[in-house]
CSV table of C-alpha atoms in Angstrom, one decimal:
chain,number,residue,atom,x,y,z
A,1,MET,CA,-8.2,1.9,-23.2
A,2,SER,CA,-10.5,1.7,-26.2
A,3,GLU,CA,-11.8,-1.8,-25.4
A,4,TRP,CA,-14.3,-0.3,-22.8
A,5,THR,CA,-18.0,-0.1,-23.7
A,6,GLY,CA,-18.2,3.0,-21.5
A,7,VAL,CA,-15.8,5.0,-19.5
A,8,LEU,CA,-16.3,7.7,-16.9
A,9,ASP,CA,-13.7,9.8,-15.2
A,10,LEU,CA,-14.8,12.4,-12.7
A,11,VAL,CA,-12.5,14.5,-10.5
A,12,MET,CA,-13.9,16.6,-7.7
A,13,GLU,CA,-12.2,19.3,-5.8
A,14,ASN,CA,-13.0,21.6,-2.9
A,15,ARG,CA,-12.9,25.2,-4.1
A,16,LEU,CA,-13.3,27.6,-1.2
A,17,GLY,CA,-15.6,25.3,0.6
A,18,ARG,CA,-17.7,24.3,-2.4
A,19,SER,CA,-17.2,21.0,-4.1
A,20,VAL,CA,-17.1,21.2,-7.8
A,21,ALA,CA,-16.0,19.1,-10.7
A,22,LYS,CA,-12.4,19.8,-11.8
A,23,SER,CA,-12.9,17.5,-14.8
A,24,VAL,CA,-15.6,15.3,-16.2
A,25,TYR,CA,-14.9,12.9,-18.9
A,26,PHE,CA,-17.1,10.2,-20.3
A,27,GLN,CA,-17.1,8.1,-23.5
A,28,GLY,CA,-19.3,5.4,-25.0
A,29,ALA,CA,-22.2,4.0,-23.1
A,30,PHE,CA,-21.6,5.8,-19.8
A,31,LYS,CA,-22.8,9.3,-18.9
A,32,VAL,CA,-23.3,11.6,-16.0
A,33,MET,CA,-26.0,14.3,-16.0
A,34,ARG,CA,-25.4,17.8,-14.9
A,35,PRO,CA,-24.7,18.0,-11.2
A,36,VAL,CA,-27.5,18.9,-8.8
A,37,TYR,CA,-26.9,21.0,-5.7
A,38,PHE,CA,-29.8,20.0,-3.4
A,39,ASN,CA,-31.0,22.4,-0.7
A,40,LYS,CA,-28.1,24.8,-1.2
A,41,ASN,CA,-25.7,22.0,-0.3
A,42,SER,CA,-22.0,22.8,-0.7
A,43,TYR,CA,-21.5,19.6,-2.7
A,44,PRO,CA,-23.3,18.1,-5.7
A,45,CYS,CA,-25.1,15.0,-6.5
A,46,TYR,CA,-24.1,13.4,-9.8
A,47,TYR,CA,-26.5,10.9,-11.6
A,48,LEU,CA,-24.9,8.2,-13.6
A,49,LEU,CA,-26.8,6.9,-16.6
A,50,ASN,CA,-26.4,4.1,-19.1
A,51,PRO,CA,-27.9,5.4,-22.4
A,52,GLY,CA,-28.0,1.9,-23.8
A,53,GLY,CA,-30.6,0.9,-21.3
A,54,GLY,CA,-28.7,-2.1,-20.0
A,55,TYR,CA,-25.6,-4.1,-20.0
A,56,LEU,CA,-25.2,-6.7,-22.8
A,57,ASP,CA,-23.0,-9.6,-23.5
A,58,GLY,CA,-19.3,-8.8,-23.0
A,59,ASP,CA,-19.8,-5.2,-22.1
A,60,ARG,CA,-17.0,-3.6,-20.1
A,61,TYR,CA,-17.4,-0.4,-18.1
A,62,GLN,CA,-14.9,1.6,-16.1
A,63,MET,CA,-15.7,4.4,-13.7
A,64,LYS,CA,-13.0,6.4,-12.0
A,65,VAL,CA,-13.9,9.0,-9.4
A,66,THR,CA,-11.3,11.1,-7.6
A,67,LEU,CA,-12.1,13.3,-4.7
A,68,GLY,CA,-9.5,16.0,-3.8
A,69,GLU,CA,-8.8,17.0,-0.2
A,70,ARG,CA,-12.1,17.9,1.6
A,71,ALA,CA,-14.1,17.4,-1.6
A,72,MET,CA,-17.6,16.0,-1.1
A,73,LEU,CA,-19.9,14.1,-3.5
A,74,THR,CA,-23.1,12.1,-3.8
A,75,LEU,CA,-23.1,9.7,-6.6
A,76,THR,CA,-26.1,7.7,-7.6
A,77,THR,CA,-27.7,6.2,-10.7
A,78,GLN,CA,-30.7,7.5,-12.6
A,79,SER,CA,-32.3,4.1,-12.5
A,80,SER,CA,-31.5,0.4,-11.9
A,81,THR,CA,-28.6,-1.2,-13.8
A,82,LYS,CA,-30.0,-4.0,-15.9
A,83,VAL,CA,-27.8,-6.9,-17.0
A,84,TYR,CA,-29.3,-9.0,-19.8
A,85,ARG,CA,-28.3,-12.4,-21.2
A,86,THR,CA,-24.6,-12.9,-21.6
A,87,PRO,CA,-24.3,-16.0,-23.8
A,88,THR,CA,-20.5,-15.7,-24.5
A,89,LYS,CA,-18.8,-13.3,-22.0
A,90,PRO,CA,-19.8,-11.8,-18.7
A,91,VAL,CA,-20.3,-8.1,-18.2
A,92,TYR,CA,-17.5,-6.5,-16.4
A,93,GLN,CA,-17.7,-3.3,-14.4
A,94,GLU,CA,-14.7,-1.7,-12.7
A,95,THR,CA,-15.0,1.1,-10.3
A,96,ILE,CA,-12.1,3.0,-8.8
A,97,PHE,CA,-12.5,5.6,-6.2
A,98,HIS,CA,-9.6,7.7,-4.9
A,99,MET,CA,-10.5,9.7,-1.8
A,100,LYS,CA,-7.9,12.2,-0.6
A,101,LYS,CA,-7.7,13.4,3.0
A,102,ASP,CA,-11.0,14.4,4.7
A,103,SER,CA,-13.0,13.9,1.5
A,104,TYR,CA,-16.6,12.5,1.7
A,105,LEU,CA,-18.3,10.2,-0.8
A,106,GLU,CA,-21.8,8.7,-0.8
A,107,TYR,CA,-22.1,6.1,-3.5
A,108,LEU,CA,-25.7,5.0,-3.5
A,109,PRO,CA,-26.6,3.4,-6.8
A,110,ASP,CA,-29.9,1.8,-7.6
A,111,ALA,CA,-30.2,-2.0,-7.7
A,112,LEU,CA,-28.4,-4.2,-10.2
A,113,ILE,CA,-30.9,-6.5,-11.8
A,114,ALA,CA,-29.6,-9.7,-13.4
A,115,TYR,CA,-31.9,-11.2,-15.9
A,116,LYS,CA,-32.1,-14.8,-17.2
A,117,ASP,CA,-28.7,-16.2,-18.1
A,118,ALA,CA,-26.9,-13.0,-17.2
A,119,SER,CA,-23.4,-13.1,-15.8
A,120,CYS,CA,-21.8,-10.0,-14.3
A,121,TYR,CA,-18.6,-9.2,-12.5
A,122,GLN,CA,-18.3,-6.0,-10.6
A,123,LYS,CA,-15.0,-5.0,-9.1
A,124,ASN,CA,-14.7,-2.0,-6.8
A,125,SER,CA,-11.4,-0.6,-5.6
A,126,ILE,CA,-11.5,2.2,-3.1
A,127,TYR,CA,-8.4,4.0,-2.0
A,128,MET,CA,-8.8,6.3,1.0
A,129,GLU,CA,-6.6,8.7,2.8
A,130,LYS,CA,-6.8,9.5,6.5
A,131,GLY,CA,-10.0,11.4,7.5
A,132,ALA,CA,-11.9,10.4,4.4
A,133,THR,CA,-15.5,9.1,4.9
A,134,LEU,CA,-17.2,6.6,2.6
A,135,LEU,CA,-20.8,5.4,2.4
A,136,TYR,CA,-21.1,2.6,-0.2
A,137,SER,CA,-24.1,0.6,-1.0
A,138,ASP,CA,-25.2,-2.0,-3.4
A,139,ILE,CA,-28.3,-4.1,-4.1
A,140,LEU,CA,-28.3,-7.3,-6.0
A,141,THR,CA,-31.6,-8.3,-7.5
A,142,PRO,CA,-32.8,-11.2,-9.6
A,143,GLY,CA,-34.6,-10.2,-12.8
A,144,TRP,CA,-38.0,-11.4,-13.9
A,145,SER,CA,-37.8,-14.7,-15.8
A,146,PRO,CA,-40.4,-16.1,-18.2
A,147,GLU,CA,-40.5,-19.4,-16.3
A,148,GLY,CA,-40.9,-17.7,-13.0
A,149,GLU,CA,-37.7,-19.1,-11.5
A,150,LYS,CA,-36.4,-17.1,-8.6
A,151,PHE,CA,-32.8,-17.2,-9.6
A,152,SER,CA,-32.5,-17.4,-13.4
A,153,TYR,CA,-29.2,-15.4,-13.7
A,154,ASP,CA,-26.0,-17.3,-14.3
A,155,MET,CA,-23.6,-15.5,-12.0
A,156,LEU,CA,-23.3,-12.4,-10.0
A,157,ARG,CA,-19.8,-11.6,-8.6
A,158,LEU,CA,-19.1,-8.5,-6.6
A,159,LYS,CA,-15.7,-7.8,-5.2
A,160,THR,CA,-14.9,-4.8,-3.2
A,161,GLU,CA,-11.5,-3.8,-1.8
A,162,ILE,CA,-11.1,-0.8,0.5
A,163,TYR,CA,-7.6,0.6,1.2
A,164,MET,CA,-6.8,3.1,3.9
A,165,GLU,CA,-3.4,4.8,3.4
A,166,ASN,CA,-2.6,2.1,0.9
A,167,GLN,CA,-3.3,-0.8,3.3
A,168,LEU,CA,-6.2,-3.2,2.6
A,169,VAL,CA,-8.7,-2.7,5.4
A,170,ALA,CA,-11.8,-4.4,4.1
A,171,PHE,CA,-12.4,-7.0,1.5
A,172,ASP,CA,-15.8,-8.3,0.4
A,173,HIS,CA,-16.4,-11.0,-2.2
A,174,ILE,CA,-19.9,-12.2,-3.0
A,175,LYS,CA,-20.4,-14.8,-5.7
A,176,LEU,CA,-23.9,-16.0,-6.4
A,177,HIS,CA,-24.0,-18.9,-8.9
A,178,PRO,CA,-27.4,-20.5,-8.7
A,179,ALA,CA,-26.4,-23.6,-10.8
A,180,SER,CA,-23.9,-24.7,-8.2
A,181,GLN,CA,-25.4,-23.3,-5.0
A,182,HIS,CA,-28.5,-24.3,-3.2
A,183,MET,CA,-29.8,-20.7,-3.1
A,184,ASN,CA,-32.9,-21.4,-1.0
A,185,GLU,CA,-31.2,-23.4,1.6
A,186,LEU,CA,-29.4,-22.7,4.9
A,187,GLY,CA,-26.3,-20.6,4.5
A,188,PHE,CA,-27.0,-19.1,1.1
A,189,MET,CA,-30.0,-16.7,0.7
A,190,GLU,CA,-31.9,-18.2,3.6
A,191,GLY,CA,-35.2,-18.1,1.6
A,192,TYR,CA,-34.8,-14.5,0.4
A,193,THR,CA,-34.0,-13.3,-3.1
A,194,HIS,CA,-32.4,-9.9,-2.8
A,195,LEU,CA,-29.1,-8.9,-1.2
A,196,GLY,CA,-28.2,-5.4,0.0
A,197,SER,CA,-25.0,-4.1,1.5
A,198,LEU,CA,-24.0,-0.9,3.1
A,199,ILE,CA,-20.3,-0.4,3.9
A,200,VAL,CA,-19.3,2.7,5.8
A,201,VAL,CA,-15.8,3.8,6.6
A,202,GLY,CA,-15.5,6.8,8.9
A,203,GLU,CA,-13.5,7.8,11.9
A,204,LYS,CA,-16.6,8.9,13.8
A,205,THR,CA,-17.9,5.3,14.0
A,206,SER,CA,-19.0,4.4,17.5
A,207,ASP,CA,-20.7,1.6,19.3
A,208,ALA,CA,-23.6,4.0,20.1
A,209,LEU,CA,-24.1,4.6,16.4
A,210,LEU,CA,-24.2,0.9,15.7
A,211,ASP,CA,-26.7,0.4,18.5
A,212,ARG,CA,-28.9,3.1,17.1
A,213,LEU,CA,-28.7,1.7,13.6
A,214,TYR,CA,-29.6,-1.7,14.9
A,215,GLU,CA,-32.6,-0.5,16.7
A,216,THR,CA,-33.7,1.6,13.8
A,217,ILE,CA,-33.5,-1.2,11.3
A,218,GLN,CA,-35.3,-3.5,13.7
A,219,GLN,CA,-38.3,-1.2,13.7
A,220,GLU,CA,-38.6,-1.3,9.9
A,221,ALA,CA,-41.6,-3.1,8.5
A,222,GLY,CA,-41.5,-5.9,5.9
A,223,GLU,CA,-39.9,-9.3,5.6
A,224,PHE,CA,-36.1,-9.2,5.8
A,225,THR,CA,-33.2,-10.2,7.9
A,226,PHE,CA,-30.0,-8.3,8.5
A,227,GLY,CA,-26.6,-8.3,10.1
A,228,LEU,CA,-24.4,-5.4,11.3
A,229,SER,CA,-20.8,-5.6,12.3
A,230,LYS,CA,-17.7,-3.4,12.7
A,231,LEU,CA,-14.8,-3.5,10.3
A,232,ALA,CA,-11.1,-3.8,11.4
A,233,VAL,CA,-10.9,0.0,11.0
A,234,PRO,CA,-13.5,2.6,12.2
A,235,GLY,CA,-16.4,1.6,10.0
A,236,PHE,CA,-19.0,-1.1,9.6
A,237,THR,CA,-21.0,-3.3,7.2
A,238,ILE,CA,-24.7,-3.8,7.1
A,239,ARG,CA,-26.0,-6.8,5.2
A,240,ILE,CA,-29.7,-7.2,4.3
A,241,LEU,CA,-31.6,-10.1,2.8
A,242,ALA,CA,-35.1,-9.4,1.6
A,243,ASN,CA,-37.6,-10.2,-1.2
A,244,TYR,CA,-38.1,-6.6,-2.5
A,245,THR,CA,-35.7,-4.0,-3.7
A,246,GLN,CA,-37.8,-1.3,-2.0
A,247,VAL,CA,-37.4,-3.0,1.4
A,248,ILE,CA,-33.6,-2.8,1.1
A,249,GLU,CA,-33.7,0.7,-0.3
A,250,ARG,CA,-35.8,1.9,2.6
A,251,ILE,CA,-33.4,0.3,5.2
A,252,ILE,CA,-30.3,1.8,3.5
A,253,SER,CA,-32.1,5.2,3.4
A,254,VAL,CA,-33.0,5.1,7.1
A,255,CYS,CA,-29.4,4.2,7.9
A,256,HIS,CA,-28.2,7.1,5.8
A,257,HIS,CA,-30.5,9.4,7.8
A,258,VAL,CA,-29.2,8.1,11.1
A,259,ILE,CA,-25.5,8.4,10.0
A,260,SER,CA,-26.0,12.0,8.7
A,261,ASP,CA,-27.8,13.0,11.9
A,262,GLU,CA,-25.2,11.4,14.2
A,263,TRP,CA,-22.2,12.7,12.4
A,264,TYR,CA,-23.3,16.0,10.8
A,265,GLN,CA,-26.7,16.9,12.3
A,266,THR,CA,-28.1,17.1,8.8
A,267,LYS,CA,-30.7,15.3,6.8
A,268,PRO,CA,-29.7,13.7,3.5
A,269,SER,CA,-31.3,15.0,0.4
A,270,PHE,CA,-34.0,12.9,-1.3
A,271,LEU,CA,-32.4,11.7,-4.4
A,272,ARG,CA,-35.0,12.5,-7.0
A,273,LYS,CA,-34.9,10.2,-10.0
A,274,TYR,CA,-36.2,11.7,-13.3
B,1,MET,CA,2.4,-42.3,8.1
B,2,THR,CA,5.6,-40.5,8.7
B,3,ASN,CA,6.5,-39.1,12.1
B,4,ASN,CA,6.3,-35.6,10.6
B,5,ALA,CA,2.6,-36.1,9.7
B,6,LEU,CA,2.1,-37.3,13.2
B,7,SER,CA,3.6,-34.1,14.5
B,8,LEU,CA,1.1,-32.1,12.4
B,9,LEU,CA,-1.7,-34.2,13.7
B,10,GLN,CA,-1.0,-32.9,17.2
B,11,LEU,CA,-2.3,-29.6,16.0
B,12,CYS,CA,-5.5,-31.2,14.7
B,13,ASP,CA,-6.5,-32.6,18.1
B,14,SER,CA,-9.6,-30.8,19.3
B,15,SER,CA,-8.0,-30.5,22.7
B,16,PHE,CA,-5.0,-28.6,21.3
B,17,PRO,CA,-5.5,-25.5,23.4
B,18,ILE,CA,-6.0,-22.6,21.0
B,19,GLY,CA,-9.6,-21.7,22.0
B,20,SER,CA,-11.5,-23.3,19.2
B,21,PHE,CA,-14.0,-24.6,21.7
B,22,SER,CA,-15.3,-21.1,22.1
B,23,GLN,CA,-15.8,-20.3,18.4
B,24,SER,CA,-18.9,-21.4,16.5
B,25,PHE,CA,-18.5,-19.1,13.5
B,26,GLY,CA,-22.2,-18.4,13.3
B,27,LEU,CA,-23.4,-21.9,14.1
B,28,GLU,CA,-24.8,-20.8,17.4
B,29,THR,CA,-27.1,-18.3,15.6
B,30,TYR,CA,-28.6,-21.1,13.6
B,31,ILE,CA,-29.0,-23.2,16.8
B,32,GLN,CA,-30.7,-20.3,18.6
B,33,ASN,CA,-33.1,-19.8,15.7
B,34,ASP,CA,-34.0,-23.5,15.7
B,35,LYS,CA,-32.5,-24.0,12.2
B,36,VAL,CA,-29.9,-26.4,13.4
B,37,THR,CA,-31.4,-28.9,15.7
B,38,ASP,CA,-30.0,-32.3,15.1
B,39,ALA,CA,-27.2,-34.3,13.3
B,40,ASN,CA,-28.8,-33.8,9.9
B,41,THR,CA,-29.3,-30.1,10.1
B,42,PHE,CA,-25.9,-29.6,11.6
B,43,SER,CA,-24.3,-31.7,8.8
B,44,GLU,CA,-26.1,-29.4,6.3
B,45,TRP,CA,-24.6,-26.3,8.0
B,46,LEU,CA,-21.1,-27.9,8.2
B,47,ASN,CA,-21.2,-28.8,4.6
B,48,VAL,CA,-22.0,-25.2,3.5
B,49,TYR,CA,-19.5,-23.8,5.9
B,50,LEU,CA,-16.8,-26.1,4.5
B,51,HIS,CA,-17.5,-25.6,0.8
B,52,GLU,CA,-18.7,-22.0,0.8
B,53,GLN,CA,-16.5,-20.2,3.3
B,54,LEU,CA,-13.6,-22.3,4.7
B,55,ALA,CA,-12.5,-23.5,1.2
B,56,TYR,CA,-12.3,-19.9,-0.3
B,57,ALA,CA,-10.6,-18.3,2.7
B,58,ASP,CA,-8.5,-20.5,5.1
B,59,GLY,CA,-8.3,-23.4,2.7
B,60,LEU,CA,-7.0,-21.4,-0.3
B,61,ALA,CA,-4.8,-19.5,2.1
B,62,VAL,CA,-3.1,-22.7,3.2
B,63,ARG,CA,-2.3,-23.5,-0.4
B,64,LEU,CA,-1.0,-20.0,-1.2
B,65,VAL,CA,1.1,-19.7,2.0
B,66,TYR,CA,2.6,-23.1,1.3
B,67,ASP,CA,3.6,-22.0,-2.3
B,68,ALA,CA,5.0,-18.8,-0.9
B,69,LEU,CA,7.1,-20.7,1.6
B,70,ASP,CA,8.4,-22.8,-1.2
B,71,VAL,CA,9.9,-19.8,-2.9
B,72,ASP,CA,10.6,-17.9,0.3
B,73,ASP,CA,8.2,-15.0,-0.6
B,74,LEU,CA,7.4,-13.7,2.8
B,75,ASN,CA,5.7,-10.6,1.6
B,76,LYS,CA,3.1,-12.7,-0.1
B,77,ILE,CA,2.4,-14.3,3.3
B,78,TRP,CA,2.0,-11.0,5.1
B,79,GLU,CA,-0.4,-9.9,2.4
B,80,LEU,CA,-2.4,-13.1,2.9
B,81,ASP,CA,-2.4,-12.5,6.7
B,82,ARG,CA,-4.1,-9.2,6.0
B,83,ILE,CA,-6.6,-10.2,3.4
B,84,LEU,CA,-7.6,-13.3,5.4
B,85,THR,CA,-8.3,-11.1,8.4
B,86,VAL,CA,-10.1,-8.2,6.7
B,87,GLN,CA,-12.2,-10.3,4.4
B,88,ASN,CA,-13.9,-11.6,7.6
B,89,LEU,CA,-16.5,-8.8,7.8
B,90,ALA,CA,-18.1,-10.3,11.0
B,91,ARG,CA,-16.2,-8.8,13.9
B,92,GLU,CA,-16.5,-11.7,16.3
B,93,SER,CA,-15.3,-14.3,13.8
B,94,ARG,CA,-12.4,-12.0,12.8
B,95,ASP,CA,-11.3,-11.3,16.4
B,96,GLY,CA,-11.8,-15.0,17.4
B,97,THR,CA,-9.7,-16.3,14.6
B,98,GLN,CA,-7.0,-13.8,15.4
B,99,ARG,CA,-6.9,-15.0,19.0
B,100,MET,CA,-6.7,-18.6,17.8
B,101,GLY,CA,-3.8,-17.7,15.5
B,102,ASP,CA,-2.0,-15.9,18.3
B,103,ARG,CA,-2.5,-18.9,20.7
B,104,MET,CA,-1.4,-21.4,18.1
B,105,LEU,CA,1.7,-19.4,17.4
B,106,ASP,CA,2.6,-19.2,21.1
B,107,ILE,CA,2.4,-23.0,21.5
B,108,ALA,CA,4.2,-23.6,18.2
B,109,GLU,CA,7.0,-21.4,19.2
B,110,SER,CA,7.5,-23.3,22.4
B,111,ILE,CA,7.7,-26.6,20.5
B,112,TYR,CA,9.5,-25.7,17.2
B,113,LYS,CA,12.4,-23.6,16.2
B,114,ILE,CA,11.1,-22.3,12.9
B,115,PRO,CA,12.6,-19.0,11.8
B,116,VAL,CA,9.6,-17.9,9.8
B,117,LEU,CA,7.3,-18.5,12.8
B,118,SER,CA,9.5,-16.2,14.9
B,119,ILE,CA,9.4,-13.5,12.2
B,120,TYR,CA,5.5,-13.9,12.1
B,121,ALA,CA,5.3,-13.6,15.9
B,122,GLN,CA,7.5,-10.5,15.9
B,123,LYS,CA,5.4,-8.9,13.1
B,124,ILE,CA,2.2,-9.5,15.2
B,125,ARG,CA,3.9,-8.0,18.3
B,126,ASP,CA,4.8,-5.0,16.2
B,127,LYS,CA,1.2,-4.8,14.9
B,128,GLN,CA,2.3,-5.3,11.3
B,129,ALA,CA,0.4,-8.6,11.1
B,130,PHE,CA,-2.8,-9.9,12.6
B,131,GLY,CA,-2.1,-13.6,13.1
B,132,HIS,CA,-4.2,-16.4,11.6
B,133,PRO,CA,-4.3,-20.2,12.5
B,134,ALA,CA,-4.2,-21.2,8.8
B,135,ILE,CA,-0.9,-19.4,8.3
B,136,VAL,CA,0.7,-20.8,11.5
B,137,PHE,CA,-0.5,-24.3,10.6
B,138,THR,CA,0.9,-24.1,7.1
B,139,MET,CA,4.3,-22.8,8.4
B,140,ILE,CA,4.5,-25.9,10.6
B,141,GLY,CA,3.3,-28.3,7.9
B,142,HIS,CA,5.8,-26.9,5.5
B,143,HIS,CA,8.6,-27.0,8.0
B,144,LEU,CA,7.7,-30.7,8.7
B,145,GLN,CA,7.8,-31.3,5.0
B,146,VAL,CA,4.3,-32.6,5.0
B,147,GLU,CA,2.9,-32.4,1.5
B,148,LYS,CA,0.8,-29.5,0.5
B,149,THR,CA,-2.4,-31.4,-0.1
B,150,THR,CA,-2.0,-33.2,3.2
B,151,THR,CA,-1.5,-29.9,5.0
B,152,ILE,CA,-4.7,-28.6,3.5
B,153,LEU,CA,-6.6,-31.7,4.3
B,154,TYR,CA,-5.4,-31.8,7.9
B,155,TYR,CA,-6.2,-28.1,8.4
B,156,LEU,CA,-9.8,-28.7,7.2
B,157,TYR,CA,-10.0,-31.8,9.3
B,158,SER,CA,-8.9,-29.9,12.5
B,159,THR,CA,-11.6,-27.2,11.9
B,160,VAL,CA,-14.3,-29.8,11.2
B,161,VAL,CA,-13.4,-31.8,14.4
B,162,SER,CA,-13.6,-28.7,16.6
B,163,LEU,CA,-16.9,-27.6,15.1
B,164,VAL,CA,-18.3,-31.1,15.6
B,165,GLN,CA,-17.2,-31.1,19.2
B,166,ASN,CA,-18.8,-27.7,19.6
B,167,ALA,CA,-22.0,-28.9,18.1
B,168,VAL,CA,-22.1,-32.0,20.4
B,169,ARG,CA,-22.0,-29.6,23.4
B,170,ALA,CA,-24.4,-26.9,22.0
B,171,ILE,CA,-27.2,-28.7,20.1
B,172,PRO,CA,-26.6,-31.1,21.9
B,173,LEU,CA,-25.7,-34.3,20.0
B,174,GLY,CA,-24.5,-37.6,21.4
B,175,GLN,CA,-20.7,-38.3,21.3
B,176,THR,CA,-21.3,-41.2,18.9
B,177,ALA,CA,-23.4,-39.1,16.6
B,178,GLY,CA,-20.5,-36.6,16.5
B,179,GLN,CA,-18.0,-39.2,15.6
B,180,LYS,CA,-20.3,-40.5,12.9
B,181,ILE,CA,-20.4,-37.0,11.4
B,182,ILE,CA,-16.6,-36.8,11.5
B,183,TYR,CA,-16.3,-40.1,9.7
B,184,THR,CA,-18.9,-39.2,7.1
B,185,PHE,CA,-17.1,-36.0,6.4
B,186,GLN,CA,-13.9,-37.6,5.3
B,187,GLN,CA,-15.0,-37.8,1.7
B,188,GLN,CA,-16.1,-34.1,1.8
B,189,LEU,CA,-12.8,-33.1,3.2
B,190,GLN,CA,-11.0,-34.9,0.3
B,191,GLN,CA,-13.3,-33.2,-2.2
B,192,THR,CA,-12.8,-29.8,-0.7
B,193,THR,CA,-9.0,-30.3,-0.8
B,194,ASP,CA,-9.2,-31.2,-4.5
B,195,LYS,CA,-11.4,-28.2,-5.1
B,196,ILE,CA,-8.9,-25.9,-3.3
B,197,MET,CA,-6.0,-27.2,-5.4
B,198,GLU,CA,-8.0,-26.2,-8.5
B,199,LEU,CA,-9.2,-22.8,-7.3
B,200,ASP,CA,-8.2,-19.7,-9.1
B,201,GLN,CA,-6.6,-17.1,-6.8
B,202,GLU,CA,-9.3,-14.7,-8.0
B,203,GLU,CA,-11.8,-16.7,-6.1
B,204,PHE,CA,-10.2,-15.8,-2.8
B,205,GLY,CA,-12.5,-14.8,0.0
B,206,VAL,CA,-15.9,-15.7,-1.5
B,207,VAL,CA,-18.4,-15.9,1.2
B,208,SER,CA,-22.1,-17.0,1.0
B,209,PRO,CA,-24.4,-14.3,2.3
B,210,GLY,CA,-26.4,-16.4,4.8
B,211,LEU,CA,-23.3,-17.7,6.7
B,212,GLU,CA,-21.9,-14.3,7.0
B,213,LEU,CA,-25.1,-12.9,8.2
B,214,SER,CA,-25.4,-15.5,10.9
B,215,GLN,CA,-21.8,-14.6,12.0
B,216,MET,CA,-22.8,-10.9,12.2
B,217,GLN,CA,-26.1,-11.6,14.0
B,218,HIS,CA,-24.3,-13.7,16.6
B,219,GLU,CA,-23.2,-10.4,18.2
B,220,ARG,CA,-26.7,-9.9,19.3
B,221,VAL,CA,-27.9,-13.4,20.0
B,222,GLY,CA,-29.6,-13.7,23.4
B,223,ILE,CA,-28.0,-16.7,25.1
B,224,ARG,CA,-24.4,-17.3,24.1
B,225,ILE,CA,-22.0,-20.1,25.0
B,226,PHE,CA,-19.6,-19.2,22.1
B,227,SER,CA,-17.9,-16.0,21.4
B,228,SER,CA,-18.6,-16.1,17.7
């Protein structure tokens, strides 16, 4: 479709134990940098970047990532995604992940920052096959506003659908609309400004892992509150409210370490940003 | 009031035994954290729960299930049963709701002979559906030919009444204070019903972060009289 501001289509496959790109296609204001294989990993990390520097009024982005059987991938961004004023039409970003049997995807983008009068709708559809493992995170951040208001953006909508073997197994729908919601009051942001989520789907999920994650997060410093709960399929959601992006990033990072250690006895690579 | 509406009212009674007395949907977390301490703070919570969670999930589902029953589109109903269940990311609230749906279906089956209820029950036994009280309630409302808006309104009312009863026990509040809250909420229920009738399907399952967090946190709250 030519109406997209930026399109990215990445297909990964497992070639004799090493995950490599089978095809990479991008067009318009969406790019990936050359893959980095950290610490002699058998799978790469791809960095997404937005050459325009931010999302503008009416921009539409589409990202499709397909992982073949047993293919593995880390996907992140080079820096935060900035959404500027959208006077006429919200920014729309669509993300579609197809994960074949026993594939592994870590999608750990930087924060999405919504500036004054910005409106953004992000829709994620994730189709998984049996044995696939997903680590998905997002961070929603209010941008600086000249008047110093805490929530100067217009609307942030984030919808995530996760399917396992073509059946919907998790559905998440966040809509933050400061004009109609009492953001600082009970039930909304509870006095915090930033919202972080980590959604994990993996057959190895256990109560012991959840307990360990809970204790690990509790030991983190800084002002935040969080919740942790199992999904209807093996997997869980962690939700974090805080006042700084860094606090949420740190919590997501320690959780990532705990998961990698419990499941693979490995340490995740530090995702260097250039 | 028609006799049919009276039959649907039976399901709205807080003593209708589907186990709603043991579900607080995160309210208990706020009580334990001293955020909900009296009639005012409870009303504030109930208001947010009604407008920012119940309307987008159960409430909108009642409308959509009712429409699907009108055109006999059962697949749409099974789809809603699944999305209603899996959008509830807090395990206790999800499981608790499912148990309530199961229980309501059991009782309904012993009272009514409604073909679609039996199909739903069979699907749940076959693990092809989860079971949700909003769906059972709507099937009965539709069967009784109670209007769609009234069915939505009664469903919201039944939820509010149970939550008030739970708040009366847990905070605690006086019985009279509880009844005053139920009375005051009549207008809100009507407003929420109007809003649900206007909602775009795309809005399904919106949840406000704080409410959901409190529902997740309930799993690890120290003293618990509720199971969600």
